[in-house]
CSV table of C-alpha atoms in Angstrom, one decimal:
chain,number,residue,atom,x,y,z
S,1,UNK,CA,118.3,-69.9,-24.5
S,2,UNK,CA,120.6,-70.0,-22.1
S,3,UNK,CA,121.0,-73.4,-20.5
S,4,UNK,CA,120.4,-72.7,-17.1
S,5,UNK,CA,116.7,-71.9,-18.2
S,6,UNK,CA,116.2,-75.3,-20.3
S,7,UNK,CA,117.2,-77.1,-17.5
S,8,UNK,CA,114.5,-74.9,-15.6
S,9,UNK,CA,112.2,-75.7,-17.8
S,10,UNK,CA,112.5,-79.2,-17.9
S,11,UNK,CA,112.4,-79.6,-14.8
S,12,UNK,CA,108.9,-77.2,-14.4
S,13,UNK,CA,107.6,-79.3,-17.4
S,14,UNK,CA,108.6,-83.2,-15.3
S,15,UNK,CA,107.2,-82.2,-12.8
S,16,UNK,CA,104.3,-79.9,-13.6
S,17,UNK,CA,102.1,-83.4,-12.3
S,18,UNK,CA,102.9,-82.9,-9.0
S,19,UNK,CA,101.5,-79.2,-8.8
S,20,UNK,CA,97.9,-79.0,-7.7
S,21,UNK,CA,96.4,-76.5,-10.1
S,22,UNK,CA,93.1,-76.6,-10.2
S,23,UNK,CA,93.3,-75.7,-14.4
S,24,UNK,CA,95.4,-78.1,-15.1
S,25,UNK,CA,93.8,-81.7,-16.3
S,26,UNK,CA,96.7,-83.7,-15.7
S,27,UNK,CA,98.3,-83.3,-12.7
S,28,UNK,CA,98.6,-86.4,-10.6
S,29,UNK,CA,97.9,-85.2,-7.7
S,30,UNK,CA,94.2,-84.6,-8.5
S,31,UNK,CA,94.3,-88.9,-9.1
S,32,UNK,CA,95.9,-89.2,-5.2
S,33,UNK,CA,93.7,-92.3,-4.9
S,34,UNK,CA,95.3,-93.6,-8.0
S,35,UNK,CA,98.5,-92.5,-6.8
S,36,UNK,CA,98.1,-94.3,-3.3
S,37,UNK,CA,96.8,-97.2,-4.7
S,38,UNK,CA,100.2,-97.7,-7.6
S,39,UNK,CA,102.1,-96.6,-4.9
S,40,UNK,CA,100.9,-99.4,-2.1
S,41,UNK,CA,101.1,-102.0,-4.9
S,42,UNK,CA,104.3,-101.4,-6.2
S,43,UNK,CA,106.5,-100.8,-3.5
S,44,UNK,CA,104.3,-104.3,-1.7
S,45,UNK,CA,104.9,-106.3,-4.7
S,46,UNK,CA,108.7,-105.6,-4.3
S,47,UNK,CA,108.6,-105.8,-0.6
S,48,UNK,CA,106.5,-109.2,-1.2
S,49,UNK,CA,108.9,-110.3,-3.6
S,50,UNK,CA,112.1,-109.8,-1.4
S,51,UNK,CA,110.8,-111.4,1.7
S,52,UNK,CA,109.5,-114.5,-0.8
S,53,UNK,CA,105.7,-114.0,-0.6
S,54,UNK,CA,103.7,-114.4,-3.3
S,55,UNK,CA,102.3,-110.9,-4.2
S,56,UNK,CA,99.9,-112.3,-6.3
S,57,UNK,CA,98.1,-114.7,-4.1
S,58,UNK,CA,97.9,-111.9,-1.3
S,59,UNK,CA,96.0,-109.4,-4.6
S,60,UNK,CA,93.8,-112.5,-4.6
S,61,UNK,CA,93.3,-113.0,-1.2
S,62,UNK,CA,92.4,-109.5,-0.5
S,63,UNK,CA,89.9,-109.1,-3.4
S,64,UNK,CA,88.2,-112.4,-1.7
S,65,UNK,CA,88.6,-109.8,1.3
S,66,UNK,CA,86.4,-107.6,-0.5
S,67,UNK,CA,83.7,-110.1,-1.6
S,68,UNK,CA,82.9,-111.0,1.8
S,69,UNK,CA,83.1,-107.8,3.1
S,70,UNK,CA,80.3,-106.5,0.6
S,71,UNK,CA,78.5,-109.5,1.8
S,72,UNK,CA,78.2,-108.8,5.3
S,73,UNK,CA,77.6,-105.3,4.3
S,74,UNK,CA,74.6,-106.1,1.8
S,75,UNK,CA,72.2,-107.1,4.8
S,76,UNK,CA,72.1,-103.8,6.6
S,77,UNK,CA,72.7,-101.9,3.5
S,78,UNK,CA,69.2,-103.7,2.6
S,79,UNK,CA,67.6,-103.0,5.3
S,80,UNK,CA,68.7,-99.3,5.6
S,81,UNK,CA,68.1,-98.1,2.0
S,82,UNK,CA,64.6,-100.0,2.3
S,83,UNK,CA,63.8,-98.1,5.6
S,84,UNK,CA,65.3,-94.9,4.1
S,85,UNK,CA,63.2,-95.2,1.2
S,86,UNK,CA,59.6,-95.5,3.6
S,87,UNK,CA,60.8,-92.1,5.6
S,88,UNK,CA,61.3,-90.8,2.1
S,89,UNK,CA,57.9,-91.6,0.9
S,90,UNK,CA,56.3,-90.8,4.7
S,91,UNK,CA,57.4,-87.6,3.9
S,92,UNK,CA,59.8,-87.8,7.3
S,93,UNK,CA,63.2,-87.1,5.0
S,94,UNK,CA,62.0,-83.9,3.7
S,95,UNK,CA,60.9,-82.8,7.2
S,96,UNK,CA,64.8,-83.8,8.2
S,97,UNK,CA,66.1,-82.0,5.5
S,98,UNK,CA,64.1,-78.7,5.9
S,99,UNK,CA,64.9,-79.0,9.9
S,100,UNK,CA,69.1,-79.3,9.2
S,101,UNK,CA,69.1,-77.0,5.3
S,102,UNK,CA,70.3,-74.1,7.7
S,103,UNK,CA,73.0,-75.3,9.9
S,104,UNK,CA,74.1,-77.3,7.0
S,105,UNK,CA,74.0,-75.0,4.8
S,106,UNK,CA,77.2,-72.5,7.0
S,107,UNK,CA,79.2,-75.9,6.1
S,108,UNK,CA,78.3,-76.7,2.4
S,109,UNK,CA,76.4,-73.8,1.1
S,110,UNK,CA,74.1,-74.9,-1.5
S,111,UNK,CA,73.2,-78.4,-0.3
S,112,UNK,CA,69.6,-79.4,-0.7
S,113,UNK,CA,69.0,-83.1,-1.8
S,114,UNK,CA,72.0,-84.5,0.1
S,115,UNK,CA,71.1,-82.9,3.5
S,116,UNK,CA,68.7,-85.6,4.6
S,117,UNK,CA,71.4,-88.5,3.7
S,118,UNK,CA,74.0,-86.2,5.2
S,119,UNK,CA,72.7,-86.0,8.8
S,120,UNK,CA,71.3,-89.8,8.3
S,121,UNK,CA,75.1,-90.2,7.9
S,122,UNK,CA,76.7,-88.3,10.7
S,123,UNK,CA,73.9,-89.2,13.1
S,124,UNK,CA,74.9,-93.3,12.2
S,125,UNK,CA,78.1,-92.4,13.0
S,126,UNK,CA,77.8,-90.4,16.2
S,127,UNK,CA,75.7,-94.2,17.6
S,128,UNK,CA,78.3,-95.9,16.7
S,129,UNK,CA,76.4,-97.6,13.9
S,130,UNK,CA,79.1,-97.8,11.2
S,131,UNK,CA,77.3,-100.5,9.1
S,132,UNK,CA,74.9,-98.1,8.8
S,133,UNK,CA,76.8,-94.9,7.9
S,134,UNK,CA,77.6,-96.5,4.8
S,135,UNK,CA,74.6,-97.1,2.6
S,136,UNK,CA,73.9,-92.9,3.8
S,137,UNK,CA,77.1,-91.4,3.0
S,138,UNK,CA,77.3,-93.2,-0.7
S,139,UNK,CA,73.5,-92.2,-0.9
S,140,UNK,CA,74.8,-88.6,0.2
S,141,UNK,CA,78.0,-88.7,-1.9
S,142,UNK,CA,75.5,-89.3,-5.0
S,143,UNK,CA,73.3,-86.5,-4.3
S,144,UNK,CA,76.2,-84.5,-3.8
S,145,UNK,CA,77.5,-85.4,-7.5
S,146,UNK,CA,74.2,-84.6,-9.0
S,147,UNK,CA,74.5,-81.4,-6.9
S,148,UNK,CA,77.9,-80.7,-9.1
S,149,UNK,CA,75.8,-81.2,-12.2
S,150,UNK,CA,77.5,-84.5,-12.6
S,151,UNK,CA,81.1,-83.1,-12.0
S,152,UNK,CA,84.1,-85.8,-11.7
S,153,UNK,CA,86.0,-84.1,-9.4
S,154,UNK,CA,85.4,-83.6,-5.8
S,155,UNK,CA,83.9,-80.3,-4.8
S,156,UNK,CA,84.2,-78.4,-2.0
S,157,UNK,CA,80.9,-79.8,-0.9
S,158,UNK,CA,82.1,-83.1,-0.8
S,159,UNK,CA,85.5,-82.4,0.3
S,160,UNK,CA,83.8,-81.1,3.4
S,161,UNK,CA,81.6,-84.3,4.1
S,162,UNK,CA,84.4,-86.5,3.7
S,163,UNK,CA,86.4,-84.3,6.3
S,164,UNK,CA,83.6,-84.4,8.7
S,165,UNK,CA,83.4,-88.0,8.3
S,166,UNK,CA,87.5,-88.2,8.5
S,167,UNK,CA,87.1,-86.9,12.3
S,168,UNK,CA,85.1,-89.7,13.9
S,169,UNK,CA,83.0,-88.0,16.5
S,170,UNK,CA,80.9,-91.0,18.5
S,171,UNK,CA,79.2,-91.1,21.6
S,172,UNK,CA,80.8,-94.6,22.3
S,173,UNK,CA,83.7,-96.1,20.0
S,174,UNK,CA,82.1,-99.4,20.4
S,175,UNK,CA,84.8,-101.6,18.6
S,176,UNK,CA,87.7,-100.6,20.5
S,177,UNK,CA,85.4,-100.2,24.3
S,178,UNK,CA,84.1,-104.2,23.2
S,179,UNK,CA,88.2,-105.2,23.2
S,180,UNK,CA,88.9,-103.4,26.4
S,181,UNK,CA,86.3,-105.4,27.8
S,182,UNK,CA,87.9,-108.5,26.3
S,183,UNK,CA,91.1,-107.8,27.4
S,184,UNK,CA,90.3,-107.1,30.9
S,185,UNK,CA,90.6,-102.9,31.5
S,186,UNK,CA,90.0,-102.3,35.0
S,187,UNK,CA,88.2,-98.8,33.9
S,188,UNK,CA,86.7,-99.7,29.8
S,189,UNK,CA,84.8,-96.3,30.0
S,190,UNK,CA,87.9,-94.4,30.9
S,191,UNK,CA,88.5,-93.6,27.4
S,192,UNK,CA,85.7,-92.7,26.0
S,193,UNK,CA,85.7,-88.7,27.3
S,194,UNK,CA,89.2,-88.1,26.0
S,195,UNK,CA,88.3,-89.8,23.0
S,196,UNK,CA,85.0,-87.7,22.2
S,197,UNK,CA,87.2,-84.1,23.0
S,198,UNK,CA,90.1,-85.0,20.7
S,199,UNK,CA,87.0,-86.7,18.0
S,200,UNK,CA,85.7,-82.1,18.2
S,201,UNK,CA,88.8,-81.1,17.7
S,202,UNK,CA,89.8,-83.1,14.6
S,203,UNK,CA,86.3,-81.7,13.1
S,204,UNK,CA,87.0,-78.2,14.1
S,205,UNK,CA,90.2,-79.0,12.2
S,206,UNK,CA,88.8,-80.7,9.5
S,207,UNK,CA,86.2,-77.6,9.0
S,208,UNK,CA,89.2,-74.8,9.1
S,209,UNK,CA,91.4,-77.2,6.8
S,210,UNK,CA,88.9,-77.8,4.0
S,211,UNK,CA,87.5,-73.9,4.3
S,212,UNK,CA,91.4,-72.9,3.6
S,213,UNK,CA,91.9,-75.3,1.1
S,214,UNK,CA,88.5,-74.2,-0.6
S,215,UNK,CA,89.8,-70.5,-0.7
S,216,UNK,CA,92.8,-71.6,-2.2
S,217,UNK,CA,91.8,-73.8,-4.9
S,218,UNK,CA,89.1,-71.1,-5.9
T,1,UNK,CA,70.5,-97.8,23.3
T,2,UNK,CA,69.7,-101.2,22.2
T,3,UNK,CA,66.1,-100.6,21.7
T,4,UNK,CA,66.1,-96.9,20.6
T,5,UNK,CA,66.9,-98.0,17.0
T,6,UNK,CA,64.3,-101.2,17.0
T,7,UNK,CA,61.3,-99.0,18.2
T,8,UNK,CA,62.4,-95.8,16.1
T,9,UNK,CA,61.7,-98.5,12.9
T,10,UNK,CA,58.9,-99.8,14.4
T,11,UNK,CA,57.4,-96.5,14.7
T,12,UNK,CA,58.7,-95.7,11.2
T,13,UNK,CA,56.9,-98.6,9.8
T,14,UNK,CA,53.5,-97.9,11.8
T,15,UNK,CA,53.4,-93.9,11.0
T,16,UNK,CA,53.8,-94.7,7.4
T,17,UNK,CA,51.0,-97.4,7.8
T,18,UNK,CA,49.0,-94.4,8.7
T,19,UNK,CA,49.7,-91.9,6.5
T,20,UNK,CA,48.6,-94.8,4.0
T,21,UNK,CA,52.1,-94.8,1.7
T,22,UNK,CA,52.4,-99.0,1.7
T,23,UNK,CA,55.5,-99.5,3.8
T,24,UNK,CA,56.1,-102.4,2.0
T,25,UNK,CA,56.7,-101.5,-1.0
T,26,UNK,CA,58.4,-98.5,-0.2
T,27,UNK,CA,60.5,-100.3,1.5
T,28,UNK,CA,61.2,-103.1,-1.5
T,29,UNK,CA,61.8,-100.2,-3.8
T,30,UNK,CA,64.4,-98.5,-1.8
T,31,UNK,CA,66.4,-102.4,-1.2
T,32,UNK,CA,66.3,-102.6,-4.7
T,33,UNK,CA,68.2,-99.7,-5.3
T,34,UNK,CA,71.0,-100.8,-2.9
T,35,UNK,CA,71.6,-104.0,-5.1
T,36,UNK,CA,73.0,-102.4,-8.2
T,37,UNK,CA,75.2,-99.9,-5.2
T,38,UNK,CA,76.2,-102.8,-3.8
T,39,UNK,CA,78.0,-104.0,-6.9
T,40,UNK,CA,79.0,-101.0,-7.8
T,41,UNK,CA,81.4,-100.7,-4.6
T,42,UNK,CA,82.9,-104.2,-5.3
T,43,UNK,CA,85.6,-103.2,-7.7
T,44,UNK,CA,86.4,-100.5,-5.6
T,45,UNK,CA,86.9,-102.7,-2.9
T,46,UNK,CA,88.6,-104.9,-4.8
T,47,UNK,CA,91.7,-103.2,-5.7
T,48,UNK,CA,91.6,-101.3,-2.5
T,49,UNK,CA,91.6,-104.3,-0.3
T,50,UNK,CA,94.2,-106.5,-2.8
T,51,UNK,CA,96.9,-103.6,-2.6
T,52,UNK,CA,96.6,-102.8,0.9
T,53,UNK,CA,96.9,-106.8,1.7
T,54,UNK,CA,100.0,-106.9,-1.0
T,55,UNK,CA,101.7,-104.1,1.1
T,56,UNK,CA,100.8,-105.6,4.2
T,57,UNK,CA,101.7,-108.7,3.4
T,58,UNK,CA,105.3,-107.4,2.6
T,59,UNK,CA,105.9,-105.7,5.7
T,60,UNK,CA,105.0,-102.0,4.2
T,61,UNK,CA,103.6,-100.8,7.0
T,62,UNK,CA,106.4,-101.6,9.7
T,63,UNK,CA,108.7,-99.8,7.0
T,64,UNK,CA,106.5,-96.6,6.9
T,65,UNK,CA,106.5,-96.7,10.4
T,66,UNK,CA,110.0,-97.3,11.1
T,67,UNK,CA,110.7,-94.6,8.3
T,68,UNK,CA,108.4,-92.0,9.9
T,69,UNK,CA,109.2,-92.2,13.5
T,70,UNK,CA,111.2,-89.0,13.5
T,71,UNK,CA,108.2,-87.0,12.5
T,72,UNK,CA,106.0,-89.0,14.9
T,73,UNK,CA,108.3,-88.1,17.5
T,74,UNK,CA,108.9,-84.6,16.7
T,75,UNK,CA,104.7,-84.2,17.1
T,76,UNK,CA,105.2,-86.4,20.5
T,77,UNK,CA,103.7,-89.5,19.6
T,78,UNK,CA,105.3,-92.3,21.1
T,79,UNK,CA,107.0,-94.8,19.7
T,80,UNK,CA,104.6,-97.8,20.7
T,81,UNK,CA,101.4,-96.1,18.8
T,82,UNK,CA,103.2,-95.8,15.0
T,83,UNK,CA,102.7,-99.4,13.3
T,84,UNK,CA,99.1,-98.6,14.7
T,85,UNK,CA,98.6,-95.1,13.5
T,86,UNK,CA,100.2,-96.2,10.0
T,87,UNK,CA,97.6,-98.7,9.7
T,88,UNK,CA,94.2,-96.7,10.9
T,89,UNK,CA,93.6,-94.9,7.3
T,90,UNK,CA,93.6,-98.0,5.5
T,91,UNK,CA,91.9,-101.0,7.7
T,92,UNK,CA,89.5,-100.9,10.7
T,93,UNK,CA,90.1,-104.3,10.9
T,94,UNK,CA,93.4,-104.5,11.0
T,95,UNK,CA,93.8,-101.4,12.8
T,96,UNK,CA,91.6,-103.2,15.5
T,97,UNK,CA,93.8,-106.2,15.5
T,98,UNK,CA,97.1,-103.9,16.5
T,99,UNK,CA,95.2,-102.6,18.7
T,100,UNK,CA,94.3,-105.2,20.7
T,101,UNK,CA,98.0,-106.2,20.3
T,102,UNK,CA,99.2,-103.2,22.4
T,103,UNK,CA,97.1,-103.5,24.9
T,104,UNK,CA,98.0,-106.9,25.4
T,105,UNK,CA,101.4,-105.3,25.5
T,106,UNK,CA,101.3,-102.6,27.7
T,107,UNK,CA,98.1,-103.0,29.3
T,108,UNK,CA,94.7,-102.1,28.8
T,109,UNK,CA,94.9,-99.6,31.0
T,110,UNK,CA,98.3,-98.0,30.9
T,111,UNK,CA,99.2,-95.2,29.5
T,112,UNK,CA,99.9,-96.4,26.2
T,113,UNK,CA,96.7,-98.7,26.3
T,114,UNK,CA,94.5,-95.5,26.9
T,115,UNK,CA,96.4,-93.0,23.9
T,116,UNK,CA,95.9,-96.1,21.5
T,117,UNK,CA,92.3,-96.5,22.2
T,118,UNK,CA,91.9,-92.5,22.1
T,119,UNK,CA,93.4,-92.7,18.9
T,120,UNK,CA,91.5,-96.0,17.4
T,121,UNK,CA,88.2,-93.9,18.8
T,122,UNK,CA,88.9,-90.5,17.2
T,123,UNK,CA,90.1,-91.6,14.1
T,124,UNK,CA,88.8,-93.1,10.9
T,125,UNK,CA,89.6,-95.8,8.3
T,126,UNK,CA,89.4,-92.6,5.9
T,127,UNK,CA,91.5,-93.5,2.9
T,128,UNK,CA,88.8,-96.3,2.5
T,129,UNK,CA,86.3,-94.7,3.6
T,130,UNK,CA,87.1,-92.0,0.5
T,131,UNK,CA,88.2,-95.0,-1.9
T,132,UNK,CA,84.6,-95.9,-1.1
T,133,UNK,CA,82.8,-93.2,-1.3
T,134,UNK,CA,84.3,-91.6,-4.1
T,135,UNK,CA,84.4,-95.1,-6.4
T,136,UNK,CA,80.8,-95.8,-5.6
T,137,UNK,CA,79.5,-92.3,-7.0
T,138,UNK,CA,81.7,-91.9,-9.8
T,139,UNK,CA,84.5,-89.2,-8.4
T,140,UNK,CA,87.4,-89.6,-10.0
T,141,UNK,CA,89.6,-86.3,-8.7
T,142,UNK,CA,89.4,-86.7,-5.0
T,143,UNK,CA,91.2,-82.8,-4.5
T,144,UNK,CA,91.7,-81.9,-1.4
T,145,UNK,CA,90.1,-84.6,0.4
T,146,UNK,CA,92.9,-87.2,1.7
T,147,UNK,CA,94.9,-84.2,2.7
T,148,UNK,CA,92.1,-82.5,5.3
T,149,UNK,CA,91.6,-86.1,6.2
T,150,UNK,CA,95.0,-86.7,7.2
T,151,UNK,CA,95.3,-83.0,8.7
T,152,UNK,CA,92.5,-83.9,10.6
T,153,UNK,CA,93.5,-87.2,12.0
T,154,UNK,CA,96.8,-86.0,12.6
T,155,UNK,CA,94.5,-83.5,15.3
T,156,UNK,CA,92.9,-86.3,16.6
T,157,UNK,CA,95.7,-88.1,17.7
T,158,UNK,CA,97.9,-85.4,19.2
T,159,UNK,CA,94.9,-83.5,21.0
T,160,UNK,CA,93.8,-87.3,22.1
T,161,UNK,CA,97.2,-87.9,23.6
T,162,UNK,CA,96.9,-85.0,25.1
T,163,UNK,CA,93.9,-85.6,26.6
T,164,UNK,CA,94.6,-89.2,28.1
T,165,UNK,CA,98.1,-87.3,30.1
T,166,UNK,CA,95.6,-84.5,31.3
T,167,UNK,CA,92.5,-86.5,32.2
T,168,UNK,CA,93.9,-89.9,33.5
T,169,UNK,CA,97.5,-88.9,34.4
């Protein structure tokens, strides 16, 4: 073998990790959320540890983070999976679900269980209600799984819920209209158009993005 | 707005009075199934939240941001809106609180006040919100998702910037 080609092949076989393919069980990048995570942690710990901050207290710190946040969450997540749960049994979800099965279904073909949590989602989102997005989407991101038979990997289902969810669209961003208030905008509404045509745009690309990467991948 | 969602679940609770399905404990069963969720997302959280405070906490994000201005400029985002846009995947609330730090800034109604509320608006805290949603149901490849969601935030910002110098000058 000429040496040129080990070296070739070395290479291909370092970095064969790095190279989405759907076959392959190992490649990294299939664990990005792994990957983001090491990555954030590690290069923090040494930018903690040059600038002489504890990286360890701020781990802790921001685990205590996360307590309190699931804290605040657990009220509405309560109240919403409790309500959910009477519309399911009132027979109102399956109305839902039958109403939305076909304008869903051009997105995410095959989605049946998950549509009802899926629009409960979206429609949370488009008020502005993000506490209450939550409790749907994990609710639809289950349904989704047992959709997959189970599967471990994201399908293209739930690549493409996750993308709508990735492009925002709200009537009114409420979080950042409450701090223009605050700070004393002579026009707080001003926003709120430009904000809702660039929120369609990001879906529209966020529907042609996961489509392509779909073909690709299959 | 305020009272659409109160007398929706009012009606919610009276219909299924009617059709005789015991509100209540519908409504008990389905709470209970959110406590074992609830725990379930709290490891998640946990090392989501600890690593993004450990790299915020160590200047990480000014670094990204100073390292990736040439590509922010090159899409023709200004230079005011990066630590800002570095931050939205990964915290809402910290996103909110650079937010609220420009405006200060530059003015809650300038132009870079306006294209950092645009962008605030049309994006989302996604690489938690996947973290999240993925962790909680037991996902462990997340494919293609962070990449669409990044493709697609990366839309919202430039069409939003584009649509605060078109619609309010």
């Amino acid at each position: 073998m000429r040496r040129t080609d080990i070296k070739e092949n070395v290479s291909r076989e370092t970095f064969s990790f790095l190279f989405v393919n759907s076959g392959a069980h190992r490649c990294i990048a299939c664990y990005m959320m792994s990957l983001i995570i090491t990555v954030l942690f590690a290069v923090g710990c040494l930018l903690c540890i040059v600038n002489g901050i504890s990286p360890l207290d701020e781990l802790i710190s921001g685990a205590d983070g996360a307590v309190k946040l699931c804290a605040s969450l657990a009220g509405s997540y309560l109240i919403w999976m409790g309500l959910m749960n009477v519309a399911k049994r009132a027979g109102l979800v399956e109305k839902l679900a039958r109403l939305i099965r076909k304008p869903l279904g051009l997105l995410m073909p095959g989605v049946s269980g998950a549509a009802a949590p899926i629009t409960m989602n979206l429609a949370a989102n488009f008020f502005g209600l993000g506490n209450a997005a939550t409790p749907f989407g994990i609710d639809a991101m289950r349904e989704l799984k047992r959709e997959a038979h189970g599967s471990e990997s994201a399908t293209a289902n739930i690549c493409m819920f996750l993308a709508l969810n990735a492009s925002a669209i709200e009537l009114l961003p409420t979080n950042v209209l409450a701090i223009r208030f605050s700070l004393g905008a002579a026009d707080a509404y001003s926003i709120v158009l430009p904000t809702l045509i660039s929120s369609i745009f990001a879906a529209v690309a966020a529907i042609i993005a996961s489509k392509a990467f779909a073909s690709i991948i299959k | 707005m305020k009272l659409l969602f109160p007398t929706l679940i009012a009606l919610l609770l009276i219909y299924a009075l009617i059709k005789r399905c015991d509100p209540y404990d519908a409504f008990v069963e389905g709470a209970r199934d959110a406590v074992p969720t609830l725990l379930s997302i709290l490891p998640n959280l946990a090392l989501m939240l600890g690593s993004i405070a450990v790299f915020r906490a160590g200047g990480g994000f000014e670094l990204i941001s100073r390292l990736l201005s040439p590509v922010f400029g090159a899409l023709g985002v200004p230079a005011e809106l990066i630590p800002l846009l570095v931050m939205r995947p990964f915290s809402g609330s910290a996103a909110l609180a650079v937010l609220s730090d420009v405006l200060k800034t530059y003015g809650a109604d300038s132009f870079i006040g306006n294209a950092a509320s645009v962008c605030v608006g049309s994006t989302e805290t996604i690489v938690y919100t996947i973290a999240l949603y993925c962790g909680s149901a037991g996902i462990k490849k997340t494919s293609y998702a962070i990449p669409v969601a990044l493709i697609s935030g990366a839309v919202g910002v430039i069409t939003g910037i584009a649509a605060v110098k078109l619609l309010l000058g």
